[in-house]
Coordinates of N, CA and C in Angstrom, one line a residue:
X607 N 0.8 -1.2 0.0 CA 0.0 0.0 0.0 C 0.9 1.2 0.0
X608 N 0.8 2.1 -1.1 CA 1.3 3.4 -1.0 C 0.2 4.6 0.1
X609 N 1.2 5.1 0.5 CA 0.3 6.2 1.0 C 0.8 7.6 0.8
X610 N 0.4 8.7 0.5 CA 1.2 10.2 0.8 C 0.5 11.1 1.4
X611 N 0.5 12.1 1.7 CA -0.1 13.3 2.4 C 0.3 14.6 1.8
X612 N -0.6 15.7 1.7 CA -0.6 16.7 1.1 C -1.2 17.7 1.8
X613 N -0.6 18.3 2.6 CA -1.3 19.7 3.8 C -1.5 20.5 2.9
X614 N -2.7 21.1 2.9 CA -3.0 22.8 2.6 C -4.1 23.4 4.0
X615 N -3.5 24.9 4.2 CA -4.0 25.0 5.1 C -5.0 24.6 6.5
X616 N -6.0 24.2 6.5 CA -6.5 23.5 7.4 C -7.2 22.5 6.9
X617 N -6.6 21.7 5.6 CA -6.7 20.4 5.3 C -6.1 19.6 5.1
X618 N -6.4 18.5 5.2 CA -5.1 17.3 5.0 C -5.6 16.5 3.7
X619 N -4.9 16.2 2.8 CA -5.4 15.2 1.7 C -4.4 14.3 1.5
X620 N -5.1 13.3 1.6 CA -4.2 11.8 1.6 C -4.7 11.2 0.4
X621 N -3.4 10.5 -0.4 CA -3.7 9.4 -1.6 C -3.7 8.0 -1.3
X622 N -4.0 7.4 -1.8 CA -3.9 5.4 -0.9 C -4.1 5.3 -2.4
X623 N -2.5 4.1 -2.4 CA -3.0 3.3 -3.6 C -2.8 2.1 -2.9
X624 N -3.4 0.8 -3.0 CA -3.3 -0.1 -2.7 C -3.2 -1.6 -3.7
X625 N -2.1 -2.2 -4.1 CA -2.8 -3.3 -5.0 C -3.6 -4.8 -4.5
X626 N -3.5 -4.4 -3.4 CA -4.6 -5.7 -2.8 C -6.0 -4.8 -3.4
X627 N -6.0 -3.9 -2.8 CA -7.9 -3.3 -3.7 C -7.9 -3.3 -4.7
X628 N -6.9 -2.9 -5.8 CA -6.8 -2.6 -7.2 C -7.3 -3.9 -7.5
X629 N -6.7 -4.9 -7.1 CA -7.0 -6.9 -7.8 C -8.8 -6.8 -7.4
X630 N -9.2 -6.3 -5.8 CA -10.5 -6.5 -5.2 C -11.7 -6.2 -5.9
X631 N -11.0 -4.6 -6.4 CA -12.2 -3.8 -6.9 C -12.0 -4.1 -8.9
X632 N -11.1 -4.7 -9.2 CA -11.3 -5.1 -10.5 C -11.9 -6.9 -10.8
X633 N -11.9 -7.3 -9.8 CA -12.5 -8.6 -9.4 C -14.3 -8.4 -9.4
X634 N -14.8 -7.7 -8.7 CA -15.9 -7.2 -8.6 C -16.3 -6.2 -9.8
X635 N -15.4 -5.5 -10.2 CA -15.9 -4.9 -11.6 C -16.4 -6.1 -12.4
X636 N -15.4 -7.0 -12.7 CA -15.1 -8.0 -13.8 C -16.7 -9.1 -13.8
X637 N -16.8 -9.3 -12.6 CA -18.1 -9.9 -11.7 C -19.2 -9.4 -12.4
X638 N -19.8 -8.1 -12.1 CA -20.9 -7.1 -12.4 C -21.2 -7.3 -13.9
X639 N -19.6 -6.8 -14.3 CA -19.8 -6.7 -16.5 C -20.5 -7.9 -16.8
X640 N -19.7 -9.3 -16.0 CA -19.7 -10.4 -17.2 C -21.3 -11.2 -16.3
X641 N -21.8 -10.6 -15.4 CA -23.6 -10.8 -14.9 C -24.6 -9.9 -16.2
X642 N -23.8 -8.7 -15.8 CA -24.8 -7.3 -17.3 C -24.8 -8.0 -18.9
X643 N -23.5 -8.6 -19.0 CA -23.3 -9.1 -20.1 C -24.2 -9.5 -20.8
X644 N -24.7 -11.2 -20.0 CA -25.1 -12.2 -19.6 C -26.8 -11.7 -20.0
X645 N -27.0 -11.0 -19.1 CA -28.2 -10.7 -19.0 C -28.4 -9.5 -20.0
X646 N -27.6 -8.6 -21.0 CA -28.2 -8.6 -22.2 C -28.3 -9.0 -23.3
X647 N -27.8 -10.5 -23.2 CA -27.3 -11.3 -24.4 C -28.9 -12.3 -24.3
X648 N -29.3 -12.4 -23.3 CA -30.3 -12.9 -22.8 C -31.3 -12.1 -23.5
X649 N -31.4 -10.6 -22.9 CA -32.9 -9.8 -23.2 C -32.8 -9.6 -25.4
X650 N -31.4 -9.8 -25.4 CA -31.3 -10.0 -27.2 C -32.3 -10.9 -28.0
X651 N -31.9 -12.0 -27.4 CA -32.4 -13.1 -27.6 C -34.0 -13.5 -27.3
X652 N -34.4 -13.2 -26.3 CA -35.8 -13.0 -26.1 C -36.6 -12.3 -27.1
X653 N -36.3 -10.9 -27.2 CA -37.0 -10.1 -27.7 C -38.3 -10.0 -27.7
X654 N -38.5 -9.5 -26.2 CA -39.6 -8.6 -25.7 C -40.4 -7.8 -26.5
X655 N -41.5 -7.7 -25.5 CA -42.2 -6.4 -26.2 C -41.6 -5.3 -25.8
X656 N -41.5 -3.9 -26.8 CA -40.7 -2.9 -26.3 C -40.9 -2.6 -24.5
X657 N -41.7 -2.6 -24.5 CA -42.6 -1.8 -22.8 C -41.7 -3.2 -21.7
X658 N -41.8 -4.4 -22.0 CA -41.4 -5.3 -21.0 C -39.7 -5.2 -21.2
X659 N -38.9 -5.3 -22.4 CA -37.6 -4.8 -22.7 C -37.1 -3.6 -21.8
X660 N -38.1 -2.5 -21.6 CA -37.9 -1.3 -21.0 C -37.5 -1.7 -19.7
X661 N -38.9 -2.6 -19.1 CA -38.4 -3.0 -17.3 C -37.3 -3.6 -17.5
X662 N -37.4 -4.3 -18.1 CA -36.2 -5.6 -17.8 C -34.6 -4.8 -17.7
X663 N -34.6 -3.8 -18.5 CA -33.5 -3.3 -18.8 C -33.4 -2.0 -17.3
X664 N -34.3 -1.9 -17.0 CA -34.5 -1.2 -15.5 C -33.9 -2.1 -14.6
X665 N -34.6 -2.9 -14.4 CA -34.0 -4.0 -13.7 C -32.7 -4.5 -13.5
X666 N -32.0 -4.3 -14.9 CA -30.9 -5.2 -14.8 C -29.5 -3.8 -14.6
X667 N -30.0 -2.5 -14.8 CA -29.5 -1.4 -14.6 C -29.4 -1.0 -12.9
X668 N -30.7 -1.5 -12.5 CA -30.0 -1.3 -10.8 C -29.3 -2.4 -10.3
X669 N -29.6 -4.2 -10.9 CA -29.1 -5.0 -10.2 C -26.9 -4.5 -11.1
X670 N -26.7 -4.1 -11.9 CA -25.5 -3.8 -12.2 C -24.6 -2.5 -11.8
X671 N -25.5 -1.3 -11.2 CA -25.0 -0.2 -10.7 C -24.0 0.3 -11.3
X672 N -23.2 0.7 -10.7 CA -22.1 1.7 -11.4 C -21.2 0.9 -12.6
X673 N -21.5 -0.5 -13.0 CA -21.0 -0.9 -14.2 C -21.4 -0.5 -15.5
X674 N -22.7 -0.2 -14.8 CA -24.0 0.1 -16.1 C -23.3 0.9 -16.9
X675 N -22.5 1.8 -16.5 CA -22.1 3.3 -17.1 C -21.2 2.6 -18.3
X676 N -20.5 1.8 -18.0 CA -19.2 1.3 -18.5 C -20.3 0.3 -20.4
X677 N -21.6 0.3 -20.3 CA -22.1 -0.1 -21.3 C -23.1 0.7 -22.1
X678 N -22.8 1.0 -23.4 CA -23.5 1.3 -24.1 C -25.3 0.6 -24.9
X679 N -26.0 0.8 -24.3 CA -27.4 0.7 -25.3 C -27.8 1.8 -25.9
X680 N -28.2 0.6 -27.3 CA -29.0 1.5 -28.4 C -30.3 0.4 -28.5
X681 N -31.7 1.3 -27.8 CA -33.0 0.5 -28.5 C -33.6 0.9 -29.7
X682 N -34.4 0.1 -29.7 CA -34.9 0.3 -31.3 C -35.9 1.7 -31.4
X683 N -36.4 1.7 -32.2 CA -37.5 3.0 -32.4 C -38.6 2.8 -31.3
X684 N -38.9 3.9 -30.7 CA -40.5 3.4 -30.1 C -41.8 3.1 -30.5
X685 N -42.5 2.3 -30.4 CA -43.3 1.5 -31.3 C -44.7 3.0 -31.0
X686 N -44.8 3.4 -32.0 CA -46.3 4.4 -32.3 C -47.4 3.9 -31.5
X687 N -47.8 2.9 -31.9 CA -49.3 2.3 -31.3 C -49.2 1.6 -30.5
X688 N -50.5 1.3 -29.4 CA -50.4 0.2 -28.5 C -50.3 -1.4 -28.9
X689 N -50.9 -1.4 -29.8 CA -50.4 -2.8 -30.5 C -49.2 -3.2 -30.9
X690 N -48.3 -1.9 -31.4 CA -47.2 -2.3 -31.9 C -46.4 -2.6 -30.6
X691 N -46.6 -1.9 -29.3 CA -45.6 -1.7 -28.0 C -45.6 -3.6 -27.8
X692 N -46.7 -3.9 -27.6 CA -47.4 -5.4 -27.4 C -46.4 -6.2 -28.3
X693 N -45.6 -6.0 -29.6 CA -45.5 -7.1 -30.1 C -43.8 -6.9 -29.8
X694 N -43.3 -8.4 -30.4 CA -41.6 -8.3 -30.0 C -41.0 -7.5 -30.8
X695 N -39.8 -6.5 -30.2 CA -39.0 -6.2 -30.8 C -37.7 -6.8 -31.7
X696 N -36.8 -6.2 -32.3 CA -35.5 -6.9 -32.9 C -34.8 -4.9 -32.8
X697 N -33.5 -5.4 -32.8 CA -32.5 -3.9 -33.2 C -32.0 -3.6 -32.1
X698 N -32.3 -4.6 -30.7 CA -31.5 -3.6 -29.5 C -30.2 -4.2 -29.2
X699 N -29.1 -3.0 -29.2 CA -27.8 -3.5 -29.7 C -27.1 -3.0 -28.2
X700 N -26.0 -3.3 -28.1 CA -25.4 -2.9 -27.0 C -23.9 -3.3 -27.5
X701 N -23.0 -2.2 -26.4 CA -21.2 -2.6 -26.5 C -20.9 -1.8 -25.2
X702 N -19.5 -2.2 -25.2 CA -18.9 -1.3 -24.5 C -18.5 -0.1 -24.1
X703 N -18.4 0.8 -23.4 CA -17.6 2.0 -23.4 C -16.1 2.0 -23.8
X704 N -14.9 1.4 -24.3 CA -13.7 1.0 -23.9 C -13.3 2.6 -23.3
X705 N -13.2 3.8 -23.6 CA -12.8 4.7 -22.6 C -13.2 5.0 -21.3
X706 N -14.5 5.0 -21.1 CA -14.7 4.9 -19.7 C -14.2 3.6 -18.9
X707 N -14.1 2.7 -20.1 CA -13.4 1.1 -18.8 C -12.3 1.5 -18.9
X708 N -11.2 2.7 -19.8 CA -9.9 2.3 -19.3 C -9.8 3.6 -18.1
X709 N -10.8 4.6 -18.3 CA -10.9 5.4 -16.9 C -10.8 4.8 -15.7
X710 N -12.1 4.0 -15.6 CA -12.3 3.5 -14.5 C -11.1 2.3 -14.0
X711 N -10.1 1.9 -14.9 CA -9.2 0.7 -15.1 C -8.0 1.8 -13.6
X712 N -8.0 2.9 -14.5 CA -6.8 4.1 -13.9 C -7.5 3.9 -12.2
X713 N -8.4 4.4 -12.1 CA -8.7 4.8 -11.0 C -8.9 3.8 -9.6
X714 N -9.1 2.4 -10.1 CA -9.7 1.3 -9.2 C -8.3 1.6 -7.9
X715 N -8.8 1.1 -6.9 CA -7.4 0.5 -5.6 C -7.1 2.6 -5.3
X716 N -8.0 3.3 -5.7 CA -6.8 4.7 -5.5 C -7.9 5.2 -4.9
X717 N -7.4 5.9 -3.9 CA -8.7 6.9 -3.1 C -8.0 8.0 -2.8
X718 N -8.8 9.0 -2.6 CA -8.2 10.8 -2.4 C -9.0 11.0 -1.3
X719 N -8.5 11.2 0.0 CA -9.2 11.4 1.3 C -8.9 13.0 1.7
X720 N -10.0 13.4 2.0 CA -9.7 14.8 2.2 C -10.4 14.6 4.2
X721 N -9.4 15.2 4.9 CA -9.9 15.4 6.4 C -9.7 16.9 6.9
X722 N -10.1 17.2 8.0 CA -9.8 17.9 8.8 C -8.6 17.8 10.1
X723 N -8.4 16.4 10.1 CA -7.7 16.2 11.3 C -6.3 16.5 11.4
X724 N -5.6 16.7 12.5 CA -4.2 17.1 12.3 C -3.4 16.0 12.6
X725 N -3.6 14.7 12.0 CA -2.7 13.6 12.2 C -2.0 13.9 11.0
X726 N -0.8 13.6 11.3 CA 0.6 14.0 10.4 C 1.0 12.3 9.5
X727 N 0.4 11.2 10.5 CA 0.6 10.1 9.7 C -0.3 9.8 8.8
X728 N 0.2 9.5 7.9 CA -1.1 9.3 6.5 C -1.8 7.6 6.5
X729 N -1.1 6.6 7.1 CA -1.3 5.6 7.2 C -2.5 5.5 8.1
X730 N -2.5 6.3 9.0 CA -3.2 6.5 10.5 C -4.9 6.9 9.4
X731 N -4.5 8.1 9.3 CA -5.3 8.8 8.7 C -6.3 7.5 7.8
X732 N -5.7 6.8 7.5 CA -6.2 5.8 5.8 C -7.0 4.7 7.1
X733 N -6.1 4.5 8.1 CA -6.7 3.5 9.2 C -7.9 4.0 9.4
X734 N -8.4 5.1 10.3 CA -9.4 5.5 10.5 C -10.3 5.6 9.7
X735 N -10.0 5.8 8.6 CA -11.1 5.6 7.4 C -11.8 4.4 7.1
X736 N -11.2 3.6 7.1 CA -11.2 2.0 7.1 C -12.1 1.5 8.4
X737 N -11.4 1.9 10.0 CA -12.4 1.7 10.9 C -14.4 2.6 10.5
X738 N -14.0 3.6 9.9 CA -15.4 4.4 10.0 C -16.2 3.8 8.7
X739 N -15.7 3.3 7.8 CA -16.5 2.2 7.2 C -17.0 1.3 7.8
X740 N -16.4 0.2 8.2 CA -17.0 -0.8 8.6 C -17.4 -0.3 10.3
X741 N -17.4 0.6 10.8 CA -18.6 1.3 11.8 C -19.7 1.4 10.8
X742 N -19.6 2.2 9.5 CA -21.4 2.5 9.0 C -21.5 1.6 8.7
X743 N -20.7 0.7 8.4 CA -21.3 -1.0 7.7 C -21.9 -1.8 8.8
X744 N -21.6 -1.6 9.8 CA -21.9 -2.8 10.9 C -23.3 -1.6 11.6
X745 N -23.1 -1.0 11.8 CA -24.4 0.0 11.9 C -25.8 -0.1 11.2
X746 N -25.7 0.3 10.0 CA -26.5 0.0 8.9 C -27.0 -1.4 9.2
X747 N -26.2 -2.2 9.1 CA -26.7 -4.0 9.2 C -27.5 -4.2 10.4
X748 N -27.0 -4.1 11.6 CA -27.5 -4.2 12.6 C -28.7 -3.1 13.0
X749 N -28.9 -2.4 12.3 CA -30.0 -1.5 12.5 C -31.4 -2.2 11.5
X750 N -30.7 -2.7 10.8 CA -31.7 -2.9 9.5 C -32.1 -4.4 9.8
X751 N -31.4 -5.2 10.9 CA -31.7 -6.7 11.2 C -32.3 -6.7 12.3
X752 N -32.0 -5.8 13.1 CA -32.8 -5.8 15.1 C -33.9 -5.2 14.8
X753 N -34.4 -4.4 14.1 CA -35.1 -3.4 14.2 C -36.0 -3.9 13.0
X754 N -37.5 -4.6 13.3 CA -38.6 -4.9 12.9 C -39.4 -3.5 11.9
X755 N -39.7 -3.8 11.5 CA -40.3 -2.8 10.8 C -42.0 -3.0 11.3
X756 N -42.6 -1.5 11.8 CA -44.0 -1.9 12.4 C -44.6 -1.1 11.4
X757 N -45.4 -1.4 10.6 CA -45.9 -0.9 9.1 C -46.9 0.0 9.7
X758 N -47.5 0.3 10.7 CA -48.3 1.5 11.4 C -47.2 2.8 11.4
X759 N -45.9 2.5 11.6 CA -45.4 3.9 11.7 C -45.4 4.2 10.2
X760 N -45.6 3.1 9.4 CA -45.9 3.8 7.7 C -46.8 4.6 7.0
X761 N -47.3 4.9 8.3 CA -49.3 5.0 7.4 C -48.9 6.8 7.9

């Protein structure tokens, strides 16, 4: 793990490169693409009616998140009438971004921490950050698993 520090006035900004993350977070990239892939080599093949293509591709846009960006769709024309929406499509094409994947290629394993604190060690600094994740990670979980949901405070 590299680490550096860069003071300006009453901030501290720290760089972390790490290649244990760099392998982690390109492992999990690689994961996401070749699920998105998958699943629209699938919705190709099917060929939906435009309106069900639509969800489906909703769908498969939040289960892939920030990979989604890294792929290009092109759908077909929107069908005029309700009957046409109803029948199957053909023409929806998809590819790659290759420049945003080699953006994102640059960036994986590197973080830019900006603090306020006056720790002079940057490793320290990178520590604490690390602890206050998995604080809101273990928070979040444990709030969301003890705590019952009473559908009266919904109304």
């Amino acid at each position: 793990m590299q680490v550096k520090l860069l003071s300006q006035e009453e901030e501290l900004f720290v760089l972390v490169q790490s290649q244990a993350r760099v392998s982690k977070e390109r492992a999990m990239r690689r994961r996401k693409l070749k699920q998105l892939w998958t699943r629209l080599k699938a919705l190709r093949e099917q060929r939906p009616s435009y309106e069900t293509l639509l969800m489906k591709l909703g769908a498969a846009k939040a289960e892939a998140g920030r990979v989604w960006s890294l792929v290009e769709v092109a759908l077909p024309e929107a069908p005029r009438s309700k009957k046409a929406r109803q029948q199957r499509v053909s023409g929806f094409e998809f590819g790659l971004q290759k420049k945003k994947l080699r953006e994102v290629f640059k960036r994986e394993g590197r973080y830019l921490l900006r603090t306020n604190l006056k720790e002079t060690d940057p490793a320290k600094v990178w520590e604490f950050y690390l602890q206050l994740v998995e604080v809101e990670e273990a928070f979040k979980n444990w709030f969301f698993w003890n705590y019952p949901v009473d559908f009266h405070w919904l109304v």
